[in-house]
Amino acid sequence: MSARKKAEPKGDGITGFPFAPEREGSWKITLPCTKAEAEQLAGDPPELALLDPPPTLMTSEPDPDKPEDWQLDAYVEGKPTRALIAAVTALVPSAAKVKPVVTHIPEEDWVTLSQSGLEPIHAGRFFVHTPHNADHVPEGMTGFVIDAGRAFGTGHHETTTGCLMMLDRLKRSGLRFDDIADVGTGTGLLAFAARTLWPAARVIASDIDPVSIEVTAENAAVNAVPIGRGRGQVELVVAAGLAHRRLKARLPYDLLIANILAGPLIELAPVFANAVLPGGTIILAGLLDSQAEAVARAYRRQGFYLAGQIVRGDWPTLRLVKRKR
């Protein structure tokens, strides 16, 4: 990212947040945070749903020699209000006494950040990239255009990458699935990948956030993924867990994917178990390595066994199979 000149403070107590006529475009709120806080923010904290406009969060490790010191950058459209800045600051309690750095981003810099600033992701046979890299899909790989935007799941987080790798592993092992659900779909990427691997399957993707479903529909159009209820199509619904008549009408599933958070995964274990065929597979992600045993235990109690896992950094992706009675 190119360096940007910061606006001079004018006595409001917030670095780079001048008392100037409001400027349109994108703004960035920067705060230090801990590694643990950065990992929590990767799961799209529910507090974001209460913010208007909701920011796009990006966390990074500025200095590899200081692995516990991370940075939060929150991007918003339009000049952020004091209330919005306070809400973002509340996401990182370790920075409670730190003055946020708030800067205006010229349009061309925001485009550079959201496009070329995100390197393509290789995950199994999948190549996930922004429109900036559309001409660089390696031969023999399946490319998906997923722009940096309003929903989680660009492929750049270890949880999404791990799920893509797990799907690729299942396909290479010769498994076939006919009824697939992607719960907490985010950008739709995992549903698109599953449909590509098993093109004759019926696929449904859901998310508790209506914005995520809007983003998924947009991404489906960009990637020529047909939306609908038939085989080879992806159906989209807004729902918490499996609480939607269309999700219930499609029961049972032989493959269920849920890249959400450890708490909801444990809470939903009985619901997911009842939704999956004996011998069916559940792919779970969004949990930390320290949470993996608790999540696996919740599903063992529902008649599943751990059939495999992929660990990316501190983020495991679990494959659980329902025992045949």
Coordinates of C-alpha atoms in Angstrom, one line a residue:
M1 CA 0.0 0.0 0.0
S2 CA 1.4 3.4 -0.9
A3 CA 2.0 5.9 1.9
R4 CA -0.6 8.5 2.4
K5 CA -0.3 12.0 3.8
K6 CA -2.3 12.3 7.0
A7 CA -4.6 15.3 7.7
E8 CA -3.4 17.6 10.4
P9 CA -5.4 17.3 13.7
K10 CA -7.4 20.4 14.6
G11 CA -7.9 20.0 18.3
D12 CA -10.5 17.2 18.4
G13 CA -8.3 14.8 20.2
I14 CA -8.3 12.2 17.4
T15 CA -5.2 12.0 15.2
G16 CA -5.9 12.8 11.6
F17 CA -9.6 13.7 12.1
P18 CA -9.8 17.4 11.4
F19 CA -12.7 19.8 11.8
A20 CA -13.1 20.2 8.0
P21 CA -16.1 20.0 5.7
E22 CA -17.2 16.4 5.4
R23 CA -15.5 14.6 2.5
E24 CA -17.1 11.7 0.7
G25 CA -15.3 8.5 -0.2
S26 CA -13.6 6.0 2.0
W27 CA -12.0 6.5 5.4
K28 CA -9.8 4.4 7.5
I29 CA -9.7 4.0 11.3
T30 CA -6.4 2.5 12.6
L31 CA -5.8 1.1 16.0
P32 CA -3.3 -1.3 17.6
C33 CA -4.7 -4.6 18.8
T34 CA -3.5 -7.9 20.2
K35 CA -3.2 -11.2 18.2
A36 CA -6.1 -12.6 20.2
E37 CA -8.3 -9.6 19.4
A38 CA -7.4 -9.9 15.7
E39 CA -8.4 -13.6 15.7
Q40 CA -11.8 -12.7 17.3
L41 CA -12.4 -10.0 14.7
A42 CA -11.8 -12.5 11.9
G43 CA -15.2 -14.0 12.7
D44 CA -17.3 -10.9 11.9
P45 CA -18.3 -9.8 15.4
P46 CA -22.0 -9.3 15.9
E47 CA -21.4 -5.7 17.1
L48 CA -20.7 -4.8 13.4
A49 CA -24.4 -5.4 12.5
L50 CA -25.3 -2.5 14.8
L51 CA -23.0 0.0 13.1
D52 CA -24.2 2.3 10.3
P53 CA -22.4 2.3 8.0
P54 CA -20.8 -1.1 8.9
P55 CA -17.0 -1.0 8.5
T56 CA -14.9 -3.5 6.6
L57 CA -12.3 -4.8 9.1
M58 CA -8.7 -5.9 8.1
T59 CA -6.2 -7.0 10.7
S60 CA -2.4 -7.4 10.1
E61 CA 0.8 -8.1 11.8
P62 CA 3.0 -5.0 11.1
D63 CA 6.2 -6.4 12.7
P64 CA 6.9 -10.2 12.5
D65 CA 9.4 -9.7 15.3
K66 CA 6.5 -8.7 17.6
P67 CA 4.0 -11.6 16.9
E68 CA 1.6 -10.4 19.7
D69 CA 1.3 -6.9 18.4
W70 CA -1.3 -6.6 15.6
Q71 CA -3.1 -3.7 13.9
L72 CA -6.8 -3.2 13.1
D73 CA -7.8 -1.1 10.1
A74 CA -11.5 -0.4 9.8
Y75 CA -12.7 1.0 6.4
V76 CA -15.9 2.9 6.1
E77 CA -17.7 4.8 3.3
G78 CA -18.2 8.5 4.3
K79 CA -16.5 10.4 7.1
P80 CA -16.9 8.4 10.3
T81 CA -18.8 9.9 13.2
R82 CA -17.5 10.0 16.7
A83 CA -20.0 7.3 17.7
L84 CA -18.7 5.0 14.9
I85 CA -15.1 5.6 15.9
A86 CA -16.0 4.8 19.5
A87 CA -17.7 1.6 18.4
V88 CA -14.7 0.5 16.4
T89 CA -12.4 1.3 19.4
A90 CA -14.6 -0.8 21.6
L91 CA -13.9 -3.8 19.4
V92 CA -10.2 -3.8 20.7
P93 CA -10.2 -3.3 24.5
S94 CA -6.4 -3.3 24.6
A95 CA -6.5 0.1 22.7
A96 CA -9.0 1.8 25.0
K97 CA -6.5 4.5 25.9
V98 CA -5.0 4.9 22.4
K99 CA -6.1 7.7 20.1
P100 CA -7.4 6.2 16.8
V101 CA -5.7 7.4 13.6
V102 CA -8.5 8.4 11.2
T103 CA -7.5 9.2 7.6
H104 CA -9.3 9.9 4.4
I105 CA -8.5 7.6 1.5
P106 CA -8.4 8.9 -2.0
E107 CA -10.6 6.8 -4.3
E108 CA -7.7 5.5 -6.4
D109 CA -5.9 4.3 -3.2
W110 CA -9.0 2.4 -2.1
V111 CA -9.2 0.7 -5.4
T112 CA -5.6 -0.3 -5.2
L113 CA -6.1 -1.6 -1.6
S114 CA -9.1 -3.7 -2.5
Q115 CA -7.8 -5.1 -5.7
S116 CA -4.0 -5.4 -6.1
G117 CA -3.5 -5.3 -2.3
L118 CA -5.0 -8.7 -1.9
E119 CA -2.8 -11.4 -3.4
P120 CA -4.5 -14.4 -5.1
I121 CA -5.1 -17.5 -2.9
H122 CA -4.1 -21.0 -4.0
A123 CA -6.2 -23.7 -2.2
G124 CA -6.2 -27.1 -3.7
R125 CA -7.4 -26.7 -7.3
F126 CA -8.9 -23.3 -6.5
F127 CA -7.5 -19.9 -7.3
V128 CA -9.3 -17.1 -5.6
H129 CA -8.6 -13.6 -6.8
T130 CA -9.9 -10.1 -7.1
P131 CA -10.8 -8.6 -10.5
H132 CA -7.3 -7.1 -10.6
N133 CA -5.8 -10.6 -11.1
A134 CA -8.5 -11.9 -13.5
D135 CA -5.9 -12.5 -16.3
H136 CA -3.6 -14.6 -14.1
V137 CA -5.5 -17.8 -13.3
P138 CA -3.0 -20.7 -13.7
E139 CA -3.8 -23.3 -16.3
G140 CA -5.7 -26.2 -14.8
M141 CA -7.0 -24.3 -11.8
T142 CA -10.6 -23.2 -11.1
G143 CA -10.7 -19.5 -10.6
F144 CA -13.2 -17.5 -8.6
V145 CA -13.4 -13.7 -8.6
I146 CA -14.2 -12.6 -5.0
D147 CA -13.8 -8.8 -4.5
A148 CA -12.9 -7.3 -1.1
G149 CA -16.2 -6.0 0.1
R150 CA -19.0 -6.2 2.6
A151 CA -19.0 -9.9 3.6
F152 CA -16.5 -12.3 5.1
G153 CA -15.0 -15.1 3.0
T154 CA -12.7 -13.7 0.3
G155 CA -10.5 -16.8 0.7
H156 CA -7.8 -14.8 2.4
H157 CA -8.6 -16.0 5.9
E158 CA -7.2 -19.4 7.0
T159 CA -10.6 -20.7 7.8
T160 CA -11.9 -20.2 4.2
T161 CA -8.7 -21.5 2.7
G162 CA -8.9 -24.6 4.9
C163 CA -12.5 -25.3 3.8
L164 CA -11.5 -25.0 0.1
M165 CA -8.6 -27.4 0.7
M166 CA -10.9 -29.8 2.5
L167 CA -13.5 -29.7 -0.3
D168 CA -10.7 -30.4 -2.8
R169 CA -9.4 -33.3 -0.7
L170 CA -12.9 -34.9 -0.6
K171 CA -13.2 -34.7 -4.3
R172 CA -9.8 -36.2 -4.9
S173 CA -10.7 -39.1 -2.6
G174 CA -13.6 -40.0 -4.9
L175 CA -16.5 -38.9 -2.7
R176 CA -19.7 -37.7 -4.3
F177 CA -22.4 -35.5 -2.7
D178 CA -25.9 -34.8 -4.0
D179 CA -27.4 -32.4 -1.4
I180 CA -25.1 -29.7 -0.1
A181 CA -25.7 -26.8 2.4
D182 CA -23.3 -24.0 3.1
V183 CA -24.4 -22.4 6.4
G184 CA -22.9 -18.9 7.0
T185 CA -21.9 -18.5 3.4
G186 CA -20.4 -15.0 3.6
T187 CA -19.4 -14.3 0.0
G188 CA -20.8 -17.6 -1.4
L189 CA -17.3 -18.8 -2.2
L190 CA -17.6 -22.3 -0.5
A191 CA -21.0 -22.9 -2.0
F192 CA -19.6 -22.0 -5.5
A193 CA -16.6 -24.3 -4.9
A194 CA -18.8 -27.2 -3.9
R195 CA -21.1 -26.8 -6.9
T196 CA -18.0 -26.8 -9.2
L197 CA -16.7 -30.0 -7.6
W198 CA -20.2 -31.8 -7.7
P199 CA -22.0 -30.1 -10.6
A200 CA -25.0 -32.4 -10.5
A201 CA -25.7 -31.6 -6.8
R202 CA -28.4 -29.4 -5.3
V203 CA -26.7 -26.6 -3.3
I204 CA -28.2 -24.2 -0.9
A205 CA -26.3 -21.3 0.8
S206 CA -27.5 -19.4 3.8
D207 CA -26.4 -16.5 6.0
I208 CA -27.9 -14.7 9.0
D209 CA -26.8 -11.4 7.4
P210 CA -29.0 -10.2 4.5
V211 CA -26.0 -8.2 3.1
S212 CA -24.0 -11.4 2.8
I213 CA -26.7 -13.0 0.6
E214 CA -26.8 -9.8 -1.5
V215 CA -23.0 -10.1 -1.9
T216 CA -23.3 -13.8 -2.7
A217 CA -25.8 -13.1 -5.5
E218 CA -23.5 -10.4 -6.9
N219 CA -20.6 -12.8 -6.8
A220 CA -22.6 -15.6 -8.4
A221 CA -23.3 -13.3 -11.4
V222 CA -19.6 -12.4 -11.7
N223 CA -18.6 -16.0 -11.6
A224 CA -21.4 -17.3 -13.8
V225 CA -22.8 -19.5 -11.0
P226 CA -26.6 -20.1 -11.7
I227 CA -29.0 -19.2 -8.9
G228 CA -32.0 -21.5 -8.4
R229 CA -33.4 -24.6 -6.8
G230 CA -32.3 -27.2 -9.4
R231 CA -29.3 -29.4 -9.7
G232 CA -26.2 -27.5 -10.7
Q233 CA -27.6 -24.3 -9.2
V234 CA -27.2 -22.5 -5.9
E235 CA -30.2 -21.5 -3.9
L236 CA -29.8 -18.5 -1.5
V237 CA -31.7 -17.8 1.7
V238 CA -31.3 -15.5 4.8
A239 CA -31.5 -17.6 7.9
A240 CA -30.0 -18.3 11.3
G241 CA -28.6 -21.8 11.4
L242 CA -31.1 -24.0 9.6
A243 CA -34.1 -22.0 10.6
H244 CA -35.7 -21.5 7.2
R245 CA -38.4 -23.5 5.5
R246 CA -36.3 -23.9 2.4
L247 CA -33.4 -25.3 4.4
K248 CA -35.7 -27.7 6.1
A249 CA -37.4 -28.7 2.9
R250 CA -34.1 -29.7 1.4
L251 CA -33.3 -32.1 4.3
P252 CA -31.4 -34.4 4.7
Y253 CA -27.9 -33.3 3.4
D254 CA -25.0 -35.5 2.7
L255 CA -22.5 -32.5 2.9
L256 CA -22.9 -29.6 5.3
I257 CA -20.4 -26.8 5.5
A258 CA -20.3 -24.3 8.3
N259 CA -17.5 -21.7 8.6
I260 CA -18.8 -19.6 11.5
L261 CA -17.6 -19.5 15.1
A262 CA -16.9 -22.2 17.8
G263 CA -19.8 -21.1 20.0
P264 CA -22.5 -21.4 17.4
L265 CA -21.0 -24.6 16.0
I266 CA -21.3 -26.2 19.4
E267 CA -24.8 -24.9 19.9
L268 CA -26.0 -26.1 16.5
A269 CA -24.5 -29.6 16.9
P270 CA -27.9 -31.3 17.5
V271 CA -29.6 -29.3 14.7
F272 CA -26.8 -30.1 12.2
A273 CA -26.8 -33.8 13.3
N274 CA -30.5 -34.2 12.5
A275 CA -30.0 -32.5 9.2
V276 CA -27.3 -34.9 7.9
L277 CA -27.7 -38.4 6.5
P278 CA -25.9 -41.3 8.1
G279 CA -22.5 -41.5 6.5
G280 CA -22.8 -37.8 5.6
T281 CA -20.0 -35.3 6.1
I282 CA -19.9 -32.0 8.0
I283 CA -17.0 -29.5 7.4
L284 CA -16.6 -27.1 10.4
A285 CA -14.3 -24.1 10.5
G286 CA -14.1 -20.7 12.2
L287 CA -12.7 -22.1 15.3
L288 CA -9.3 -21.8 16.9
D289 CA -7.0 -24.7 17.6
S290 CA -7.7 -24.4 21.3
Q291 CA -11.4 -24.8 20.6
A292 CA -11.2 -27.8 18.3
E293 CA -11.6 -30.5 20.9
A294 CA -14.7 -28.9 22.4
V295 CA -16.3 -28.6 19.0
A296 CA -15.4 -32.2 18.0
R297 CA -16.7 -33.4 21.4
A298 CA -20.1 -31.8 20.8
Y299 CA -20.4 -33.6 17.5
R300 CA -19.2 -36.9 18.8
R301 CA -22.1 -36.8 21.3
Q302 CA -24.4 -36.5 18.3
G303 CA -22.9 -39.7 16.6
F304 CA -20.1 -38.2 14.5
Y305 CA -16.5 -39.2 14.4
L306 CA -13.5 -37.0 13.3
A307 CA -12.5 -38.2 9.9
G308 CA -9.8 -35.6 9.1
Q309 CA -8.6 -32.1 9.6
I310 CA -6.5 -29.4 7.9
V311 CA -4.7 -26.9 10.1
R312 CA -3.7 -23.5 8.8
G313 CA -1.9 -21.5 11.4
D314 CA -4.1 -21.5 14.5
W315 CA -7.2 -22.3 12.5
P316 CA -8.2 -26.0 12.0
T317 CA -10.8 -27.2 9.6
L318 CA -12.6 -30.3 10.8
R319 CA -14.2 -33.1 8.8
L320 CA -16.7 -35.1 10.8
V321 CA -18.7 -38.1 9.5
K322 CA -22.0 -39.3 10.9
R323 CA -21.9 -42.9 11.9
K324 CA -24.2 -45.3 10.1
R325 CA -26.5 -47.0 12.6

